[in-house]
Tab-separated table of C-alpha atoms and ligand atoms in Angstrom:
chain	number	residue	atom	x	y	z
A	1	MET	CA	0.000	0.000	0.000
A	2	ILE	CA	1.371	3.419	-0.905
A	3	GLN	CA	1.693	5.846	2.000
A	4	GLY	CA	-0.594	8.855	2.179
A	5	LYS	CA	2.010	11.499	1.388
A	6	LEU	CA	3.467	9.569	-1.514
A	7	ALA	CA	-0.003	8.854	-2.869
A	8	GLN	CA	-0.739	12.576	-2.694
A	9	HIS	CA	2.515	13.346	-4.470
A	10	ILE	CA	1.756	10.856	-7.230
A	11	LEU	CA	-1.746	12.221	-7.637
A	12	GLU	CA	-0.396	15.748	-8.008
A	13	ASN	CA	2.128	14.769	-10.643
A	14	ILE	CA	0.473	12.168	-12.835
A	15	THR	CA	-0.760	13.333	-16.197
A	16	THR	CA	-4.099	11.525	-15.932
A	17	ALA	CA	-6.929	13.728	-14.743
A	18	VAL	CA	-8.422	12.261	-11.558
A	19	LEU	CA	-11.646	13.336	-9.832
A	20	LEU	CA	-13.078	11.828	-6.658
A	21	PHE	CA	-16.796	12.010	-5.877
A	22	ASP	CA	-18.438	10.975	-2.615
A	23	SER	CA	-21.225	8.399	-2.640
A	24	ASP	CA	-23.826	11.159	-3.069
A	25	LEU	CA	-21.960	12.310	-6.186
A	26	PHE	CA	-20.564	15.537	-4.764
A	27	LEU	CA	-17.067	16.302	-6.007
A	28	GLN	CA	-14.578	15.849	-3.150
A	29	THR	CA	-11.289	16.527	-4.847
A	30	LEU	CA	-9.475	16.676	-8.187
A	31	ASN	CA	-5.810	16.663	-9.106
A	32	PRO	CA	-3.883	19.397	-11.021
A	33	ALA	CA	-4.079	17.410	-14.267
A	34	ALA	CA	-7.882	17.488	-13.949
A	35	GLU	CA	-7.845	21.229	-13.229
A	36	THR	CA	-5.794	21.789	-16.373
A	37	LEU	CA	-7.882	19.490	-18.528
A	38	LEU	CA	-11.214	20.961	-17.437
A	39	GLU	CA	-9.830	24.512	-17.215
A	40	VAL	CA	-11.183	25.051	-13.709
A	41	SER	CA	-9.640	25.424	-10.285
A	42	ALA	CA	-10.312	23.009	-7.440
A	43	LYS	CA	-11.459	25.936	-5.305
A	44	GLN	CA	-14.175	26.785	-7.814
A	45	ILE	CA	-15.728	23.370	-8.148
A	46	CYS	CA	-15.049	21.164	-5.101
A	47	GLY	CA	-18.276	20.410	-3.285
A	48	THR	CA	-20.382	20.727	-6.429
A	49	HIS	CA	-22.818	17.966	-7.368
A	50	SER	CA	-21.969	16.011	-10.509
A	51	SER	CA	-25.302	16.893	-12.145
A	52	ILE	CA	-24.519	20.611	-12.131
A	53	LEU	CA	-20.758	20.434	-12.071
A	54	LEU	CA	-20.369	20.609	-15.795
A	55	PRO	CA	-23.842	20.193	-17.170
A	56	GLU	CA	-22.410	19.598	-20.593
A	57	ILE	CA	-20.722	16.415	-19.391
A	58	ASN	CA	-23.964	14.513	-19.163
A	59	PRO	CA	-22.463	11.202	-20.235
A	60	LEU	CA	-20.135	11.415	-17.267
A	61	HIS	CA	-22.929	12.165	-14.823
A	62	GLU	CA	-24.921	9.257	-16.298
A	63	ALA	CA	-21.939	6.953	-15.801
A	64	LEU	CA	-21.591	8.059	-12.181
A	65	LEU	CA	-25.258	7.357	-11.540
A	66	GLN	CA	-24.935	3.892	-13.013
A	67	VAL	CA	-21.814	3.052	-11.057
A	68	LYS	CA	-23.484	4.264	-7.874
A	69	GLU	CA	-26.533	2.146	-8.570
A	70	LYS	CA	-25.028	-1.005	-9.994
A	71	HIS	CA	-21.670	-0.987	-8.213
A	72	TYR	CA	-19.583	-1.825	-11.211
A	73	TYR	CA	-16.631	-0.337	-13.021
A	74	MET	CA	-17.361	1.502	-16.279
A	75	ILE	CA	-15.457	2.880	-19.221
A	76	GLU	CA	-16.940	5.497	-21.517
A	77	ARG	CA	-14.926	6.099	-24.630
A	78	SER	CA	-14.624	9.290	-26.704
A	79	VAL	CA	-16.804	11.490	-24.516
A	80	ARG	CA	-16.902	15.061	-25.759
A	81	LEU	CA	-16.647	17.708	-23.076
A	82	LEU	CA	-17.534	21.310	-23.766
A	83	LEU	CA	-15.239	23.558	-21.756
A	84	ALA	CA	-16.225	27.029	-20.604
A	85	SER	CA	-18.726	26.968	-23.496
A	86	THR	CA	-15.952	27.803	-25.921
A	87	HIS	CA	-14.267	24.652	-27.108
A	88	SER	CA	-14.543	20.941	-26.692
A	89	ILE	CA	-12.131	18.134	-25.957
A	90	THR	CA	-12.527	14.389	-26.330
A	91	VAL	CA	-11.757	12.098	-23.401
A	92	ASP	CA	-11.940	8.460	-22.397
A	93	CYS	CA	-13.295	8.138	-18.869
A	94	CYS	CA	-13.017	5.293	-16.396
A	95	VAL	CA	-15.399	5.347	-13.445
A	96	THR	CA	-14.517	3.064	-10.520
A	97	PRO	CA	-16.480	2.512	-7.317
A	98	ILE	CA	-14.388	2.498	-4.127
A	99	TYR	CA	-15.820	0.358	-1.387
A	100	SER	CA	-15.826	1.359	2.257
A	101	HIS	CA	-13.705	-0.535	4.796
A	102	VAL	CA	-16.085	0.212	7.619
A	103	HIS	CA	-19.579	-0.127	6.237
A	104	GLU	CA	-21.222	-1.900	3.354
A	105	GLY	CA	-21.431	-0.140	0.044
A	106	ILE	CA	-19.620	2.524	-1.867
A	107	GLU	CA	-17.560	5.157	-0.088
A	108	SER	CA	-16.561	7.167	-3.106
A	109	ILE	CA	-16.325	7.059	-6.892
A	110	LEU	CA	-13.112	7.618	-8.771
A	111	VAL	CA	-13.144	9.168	-12.240
A	112	GLU	CA	-10.089	9.088	-14.513
A	113	LEU	CA	-10.114	11.149	-17.679
A	114	THR	CA	-7.611	10.721	-20.505
A	115	GLN	CA	-7.703	13.227	-23.283
A	116	VAL	CA	-7.588	11.428	-26.591
A	117	ASP	CA	-7.203	14.454	-28.832
A	118	GLN	CA	-4.120	15.447	-26.795
A	119	HIS	CA	-2.090	12.879	-28.733
A	120	LEU	CA	-3.046	14.576	-31.968
A	121	ARG	CA	-1.946	17.915	-30.538
A	122	VAL	CA	1.468	16.669	-29.426
A	123	THR	CA	2.127	15.077	-32.799
A	124	ARG	CA	1.131	18.280	-34.536
A	125	GLU	CA	3.513	20.322	-32.359
A	126	GLU	CA	6.356	17.904	-32.899
A	127	ASN	CA	5.774	18.115	-36.628
A	128	LEU	CA	5.692	21.881	-36.498
A	129	ILE	CA	9.021	22.041	-34.678
A	130	LEU	CA	10.630	19.476	-36.982
A	131	GLN	CA	9.381	21.290	-40.082
A	132	GLN	CA	10.712	24.551	-38.710
A	133	GLN	CA	14.119	23.039	-38.110
A	134	ALA	CA	14.244	21.474	-41.574
A	135	VAL	CA	13.266	24.709	-43.293
A	136	HIS	CA	15.735	26.682	-41.227
A	137	ASN	CA	18.545	24.333	-42.156
A	138	VAL	CA	17.775	24.723	-45.860
A	139	ILE	CA	17.583	28.498	-45.593
A	140	ARG	CA	20.763	28.725	-43.558
A	141	GLY	CA	22.594	26.533	-46.065
A	142	LEU	CA	21.353	28.674	-48.928
A	143	ALA	CA	22.180	31.899	-47.099
A	144	HIS	CA	25.701	30.648	-46.489
A	145	GLU	CA	26.161	29.922	-50.186
A	146	ILE	CA	24.989	33.429	-51.118
A	147	LYS	CA	27.076	35.246	-48.527
A	148	ASN	CA	30.519	34.597	-50.014
A	149	PRO	CA	29.886	35.526	-53.648
A	150	LEU	CA	27.973	38.542	-52.397
A	151	GLY	CA	31.094	39.853	-50.670
A	152	GLY	CA	32.997	39.325	-53.922
A	153	LEU	CA	30.372	41.171	-55.967
A	154	ARG	CA	30.385	44.133	-53.630
A	155	GLY	CA	34.187	44.336	-53.556
A	156	ALA	CA	34.375	44.144	-57.358
A	157	ALA	CA	31.774	46.916	-57.717
A	158	GLN	CA	33.831	49.161	-55.400
A	159	LEU	CA	36.996	48.532	-57.415
A	160	LEU	CA	35.134	49.191	-60.623
A	161	GLU	CA	33.713	52.446	-59.250
A	162	ARG	CA	37.204	53.831	-58.671
A	163	GLN	CA	38.173	53.104	-62.279
A	164	LEU	CA	35.111	54.645	-63.876
A	165	PRO	CA	35.937	57.478	-66.305
A	166	ASN	CA	32.517	59.036	-66.008
A	167	ALA	CA	31.130	59.909	-62.540
A	168	GLN	CA	27.573	59.470	-63.775
A	169	LEU	CA	28.206	55.754	-64.270
A	170	ARG	CA	28.656	55.492	-60.515
A	171	GLU	CA	24.901	55.450	-60.241
A	172	TYR	CA	25.047	51.835	-61.477
A	173	THR	CA	27.831	50.660	-59.197
A	174	GLN	CA	25.979	52.291	-56.303
A	175	ILE	CA	22.940	50.205	-57.160
A	176	ILE	CA	25.061	47.048	-57.090
A	177	ILE	CA	26.615	48.040	-53.763
A	178	GLY	CA	23.290	49.130	-52.265
A	179	GLU	CA	21.508	45.941	-53.272
A	180	ALA	CA	24.419	43.799	-52.064
A	181	ASP	CA	24.150	45.557	-48.680
A	182	ARG	CA	20.423	44.965	-48.562
A	183	LEU	CA	20.920	41.260	-49.222
A	184	GLN	CA	23.663	41.176	-46.620
A	185	THR	CA	21.297	42.635	-44.006
A	186	LEU	CA	18.671	40.083	-44.945
A	187	LEU	CA	21.173	37.250	-44.547
A	188	ASP	CA	22.339	38.631	-41.225
A	189	ARG	CA	18.763	38.595	-40.024
A	190	ILE	CA	18.445	34.951	-41.006
A	191	PHE	CA	21.656	34.088	-39.188
A	192	ALA	CA	21.199	36.304	-36.164
A	193	PRO	CA	19.102	34.171	-33.802
A	194	SER	CA	21.573	31.312	-33.516
A	195	THR	CA	23.998	32.881	-31.040
A	196	LEU	CA	23.871	32.406	-27.264
A	197	LEU	CA	20.986	33.788	-25.267
A	198	HIS	CA	21.646	36.518	-22.709
A	199	THR	CA	19.183	35.548	-20.060
A	200	GLN	CA	18.064	37.438	-17.002
A	201	TYR	CA	15.039	37.302	-14.729
A	202	THR	CA	12.445	39.367	-16.520
A	203	ASN	CA	8.885	40.439	-15.918
A	204	ILE	CA	7.077	39.454	-19.110
A	205	HIS	CA	4.445	42.132	-18.512
A	206	GLN	CA	7.165	44.769	-18.736
A	207	ILE	CA	8.193	43.266	-22.070
A	208	LEU	CA	4.606	43.431	-23.320
A	209	MET	CA	4.183	47.026	-22.161
A	210	HIS	CA	7.472	47.954	-23.807
A	211	VAL	CA	6.376	46.462	-27.133
A	212	LYS	CA	3.028	48.208	-26.757
A	213	GLN	CA	4.859	51.535	-26.525
A	214	LEU	CA	6.981	50.708	-29.560
A	215	ILE	CA	3.924	49.845	-31.637
A	216	LEU	CA	2.026	52.935	-30.521
A	217	SER	CA	4.978	55.116	-31.445
A	218	GLU	CA	5.234	53.464	-34.875
A	219	ILE	CA	1.545	53.674	-35.611
A	220	SER	CA	0.206	56.808	-34.088
A	221	THR	CA	-3.528	56.547	-34.534
A	222	GLY	CA	-6.367	54.096	-34.558
A	223	ILE	CA	-4.913	51.143	-32.645
A	224	LEU	CA	-6.221	50.353	-29.195
A	225	ILE	CA	-4.069	47.997	-27.140
A	226	GLU	CA	-5.729	46.412	-24.113
A	227	SER	CA	-4.094	44.207	-21.524
A	228	ASP	CA	-5.431	41.464	-19.301
A	229	PHE	CA	-2.506	40.191	-17.230
A	230	ASP	CA	-2.238	37.521	-14.584
A	231	PRO	CA	-0.199	39.364	-11.923
A	232	SER	CA	0.837	36.103	-10.230
A	233	ILE	CA	3.189	35.187	-13.084
A	234	PRO	CA	6.721	35.248	-11.650
A	235	GLU	CA	9.759	36.675	-13.392
A	236	LEU	CA	11.104	34.337	-16.065
A	237	LEU	CA	14.713	33.601	-16.937
A	238	VAL	CA	14.647	34.687	-20.572
A	239	ASP	CA	16.537	36.799	-23.079
A	240	PRO	CA	14.430	39.977	-22.933
A	241	ASP	CA	15.724	41.418	-26.219
A	242	ARG	CA	14.753	38.318	-28.144
A	243	LEU	CA	11.318	38.115	-26.591
A	244	ILE	CA	10.777	41.803	-27.353
A	245	GLN	CA	11.735	41.102	-30.968
A	246	ALA	CA	9.421	38.071	-31.196
A	247	ILE	CA	6.431	39.887	-29.709
A	248	LEU	CA	7.140	43.009	-31.730
A	249	ASN	CA	7.082	40.973	-34.957
A	250	ILE	CA	3.689	39.532	-34.041
A	251	MET	CA	2.135	42.799	-32.903
A	252	ARG	CA	3.498	44.697	-35.867
A	253	ASN	CA	1.830	42.184	-38.187
A	254	ALA	CA	-1.438	42.641	-36.326
A	255	ALA	CA	-1.220	46.418	-36.608
A	256	GLN	CA	-0.368	46.190	-40.306
A	257	ALA	CA	-3.159	43.681	-41.015
A	258	MET	CA	-5.694	45.984	-39.381
A	259	ASN	CA	-4.464	48.838	-41.483
A	260	SER	CA	-3.747	50.719	-38.263
A	261	LYS	CA	-7.388	50.660	-37.171
A	262	GLY	CA	-8.579	48.144	-34.597
A	263	LYS	CA	-7.946	46.498	-31.275
A	264	ILE	CA	-5.122	44.304	-30.008
A	265	GLN	CA	-5.576	42.425	-26.752
A	266	LEU	CA	-2.650	41.161	-24.715
A	267	ARG	CA	-3.513	38.358	-22.312
A	268	THR	CA	-1.280	36.342	-19.991
A	269	ARG	CA	-2.101	33.180	-18.074
A	270	ILE	CA	-0.372	30.303	-16.332
A	271	GLN	CA	-1.056	26.824	-17.650
A	272	ARG	CA	-0.204	23.756	-15.608
A	273	GLN	CA	1.078	20.427	-16.951
A	274	MET	CA	1.637	21.203	-20.587
A	275	THR	CA	3.520	19.360	-23.284
A	276	LEU	CA	5.600	21.413	-25.690
A	277	GLY	CA	7.289	19.433	-28.414
A	278	ASN	CA	8.101	16.212	-26.614
A	279	LYS	CA	8.824	17.724	-23.210
A	280	ARG	CA	6.349	17.985	-20.402
A	281	HIS	CA	6.410	21.121	-18.263
A	282	LYS	CA	4.790	21.644	-14.898
A	283	LEU	CA	4.111	25.318	-15.459
A	284	VAL	CA	3.957	27.218	-18.715
A	285	VAL	CA	3.221	30.876	-19.332
A	286	ARG	CA	0.730	31.544	-22.072
A	287	ILE	CA	0.758	34.906	-23.837
A	288	ASP	CA	-2.095	35.595	-26.254
A	289	ILE	CA	-1.911	38.415	-28.761
A	290	ILE	CA	-5.361	38.819	-30.223
A	291	ASP	CA	-6.404	41.216	-32.964
A	292	ASN	CA	-9.773	41.891	-34.521
A	293	GLY	CA	-8.409	42.406	-38.011
A	294	PRO	CA	-9.312	40.582	-41.241
A	295	GLY	CA	-7.655	37.284	-40.257
A	296	ILE	CA	-5.263	35.043	-42.164
A	297	PRO	CA	-6.595	33.084	-45.152
A	298	GLU	CA	-6.949	29.358	-44.429
A	299	ASP	CA	-4.458	28.244	-47.098
A	300	MET	CA	-1.836	30.661	-45.826
A	301	LEU	CA	-2.278	29.852	-42.144
A	302	GLN	CA	-0.402	26.545	-42.435
A	303	GLN	CA	2.661	28.294	-43.830
A	304	ILE	CA	3.003	31.618	-42.045
A	305	PHE	CA	5.840	30.432	-39.795
A	306	PHE	CA	7.954	29.486	-42.807
A	307	PRO	CA	10.559	31.999	-43.938
A	308	LEU	CA	9.778	34.104	-47.000
A	309	VAL	CA	6.017	33.485	-46.766
A	310	THR	CA	4.308	36.837	-46.960
A	311	GLY	CA	0.910	38.204	-47.835
A	312	ARG	CA	2.117	41.784	-48.151
A	313	ALA	CA	3.644	43.332	-51.277
A	314	GLU	CA	6.444	44.924	-49.267
A	315	GLY	CA	6.816	42.042	-46.785
A	316	SER	CA	9.969	39.944	-46.306
A	317	GLY	CA	8.138	36.973	-44.828
A	318	LEU	CA	10.785	36.700	-42.128
A	319	GLY	CA	8.946	38.228	-39.165
A	320	LEU	CA	7.104	35.154	-37.938
A	321	SER	CA	9.797	32.621	-38.737
A	322	ILE	CA	12.269	34.695	-36.726
A	323	ALA	CA	9.731	35.080	-33.901
A	324	GLN	CA	9.175	31.304	-33.866
A	325	ALA	CA	12.929	30.636	-33.822
A	326	LEU	CA	13.420	33.109	-30.940
A	327	VAL	CA	10.674	31.491	-28.877
A	328	ASN	CA	11.906	27.960	-29.734
A	329	GLN	CA	15.276	28.966	-28.267
A	330	HIS	CA	13.441	29.395	-24.963
A	331	ARG	CA	11.965	25.891	-25.445
A	332	GLY	CA	8.670	27.552	-26.183
A	333	LEU	CA	6.338	27.580	-29.149
A	334	ILE	CA	4.147	30.026	-31.054
A	335	GLU	CA	0.800	28.833	-32.380
A	336	CYS	CA	-1.773	30.694	-34.391
A	337	SER	CA	-5.475	30.374	-34.999
A	338	SER	CA	-7.376	32.804	-37.144
A	339	GLN	CA	-10.776	33.681	-38.491
A	340	PRO	CA	-12.061	36.988	-39.821
A	341	GLY	CA	-12.324	39.347	-36.861
A	342	GLU	CA	-10.182	37.274	-34.520
A	343	THR	CA	-6.578	36.239	-34.969
A	344	ILE	CA	-4.833	34.754	-31.956
A	345	PHE	CA	-1.096	34.263	-31.706
A	346	THR	CA	-0.257	32.232	-28.615
A	347	LEU	CA	3.243	32.150	-27.185
A	348	TRP	CA	3.935	29.257	-24.833
A	349	LEU	CA	6.951	29.772	-22.582
A	350	PRO	CA	7.929	27.115	-20.055
A	351	MET	CA	8.610	28.605	-16.606
A	352	ASP	CA	11.453	26.123	-16.077
A	353	VAL	CA	13.183	27.607	-19.125
A	354	GLN	CA	16.316	25.681	-19.964
A	355	THR	CA	17.683	27.592	-22.821
A	356	ALA	CA	18.577	25.837	-26.020
B	401	LIG	N1	-2.379	39.317	-37.250
B	401	LIG	C1	-2.389	39.032	-38.556
B	401	LIG	N2	-3.504	39.236	-39.294
B	401	LIG	C2	-3.534	38.957	-40.611
B	401	LIG	N3	-2.490	38.453	-41.307
B	401	LIG	C3	-1.346	38.224	-40.635
B	401	LIG	C4	-1.229	38.497	-39.242
B	401	LIG	N4	0.012	38.159	-38.850
B	401	LIG	C5	0.652	37.690	-39.951
B	401	LIG	N5	-0.152	37.734	-41.031
B	401	LIG	C6	0.183	37.289	-42.389
B	401	LIG	O1	1.352	36.490	-42.308
B	401	LIG	C7	2.329	36.972	-43.215
B	401	LIG	C8	3.716	36.668	-42.729
B	401	LIG	O2	4.118	37.523	-41.681
B	401	LIG	P1	5.657	37.774	-41.410
B	401	LIG	O3	6.351	36.459	-41.285
B	401	LIG	O4	5.796	38.729	-40.296
B	401	LIG	O5	6.166	38.428	-42.761
B	401	LIG	P2	5.858	39.881	-43.358
B	401	LIG	O6	5.243	40.712	-42.274
B	401	LIG	O7	7.191	40.389	-43.774
B	401	LIG	O8	4.938	39.643	-44.498
B	401	LIG	C9	2.003	38.456	-43.361
B	401	LIG	O9	2.469	38.958	-44.599
B	401	LIG	C10	0.478	38.461	-43.306
B	401	LIG	O10	-0.057	38.155	-44.562
B	402	LIG	MG1	5.890	40.893	-40.369
């Protein structure tokens, strides 16, 4: 038999969501994995009866009633739960009666929930990270190949310029030099994020407010930036300059997409027990950057994190791929969902950041 403290410890750390109801079907307790899965806090819902707990989870309440009545173990597969009336998840649930040692009958009922669409999500994230890495390797290889001849071209144009008999012809060599410099800057931007991070404990809300100021100074009118911060988020060990750059790239896109008229919301939350790539983190900070602009077309949405993908005539298509690379260096991830009127970029940053 596992001792009480150890059992408690296991319950707090396992990834299966566990809920315990008493024999009258009032919720006694739930573990952190269950809080995360159902997006509620234990404080909010302990003591609630299963019939009103989450009225949308009727199949679960039905299962509890049956187990209470018939005293047997039950499994319900692929139950859809509607969370906070906004989105749904699919779970398998096992409902087990626990018999009393002292009197006849059931003492409590144990519910275990396993999210089945979670597997899909993890695979999708892993794919996203792998794709990113593959594309980055190709681009970096290509950039390297361009860099050397570019230096040669620029040097040759400078030599040529000195030999030109007619000063007016310099206009052409200047174009060569100017364009070579522009390409050089572009290549430097592709290469830049690979060097070591300079981390320090940083308040992410200060970073967000700083970027807000930058955006407002770039785009003077028409953009309203609202914030909804969770003040309990502790300081994170991150590279502030890189996070500023990543968030700036995202917010600048939002401001540009809205044609400098609209609203951007900044929201921060803590998420417990979250898998990013193939690593599980106890605590992750979630930063949402939400705009009410036109949205990103469906066919483009799958590709926006790839370099050189742009929907703007004057765009470089580097902003989001750089932002993703910067956040990946913090073992985090950027995701995006979009529909007309609501585009959400979500930055996930593990609190136990071990820098790449
Ligand atoms: N908030 C947004 N709303 C609408 N479209 C967006 C948004 N963010 C990014 N995009 C689209 O994604 C494309 C890629 O963005 P990015 O990588 O920053 O490159 P760039 O800004 O140079 O085009 C943008 O050109 C735009 O079409
Ligand atoms: Mg951009």
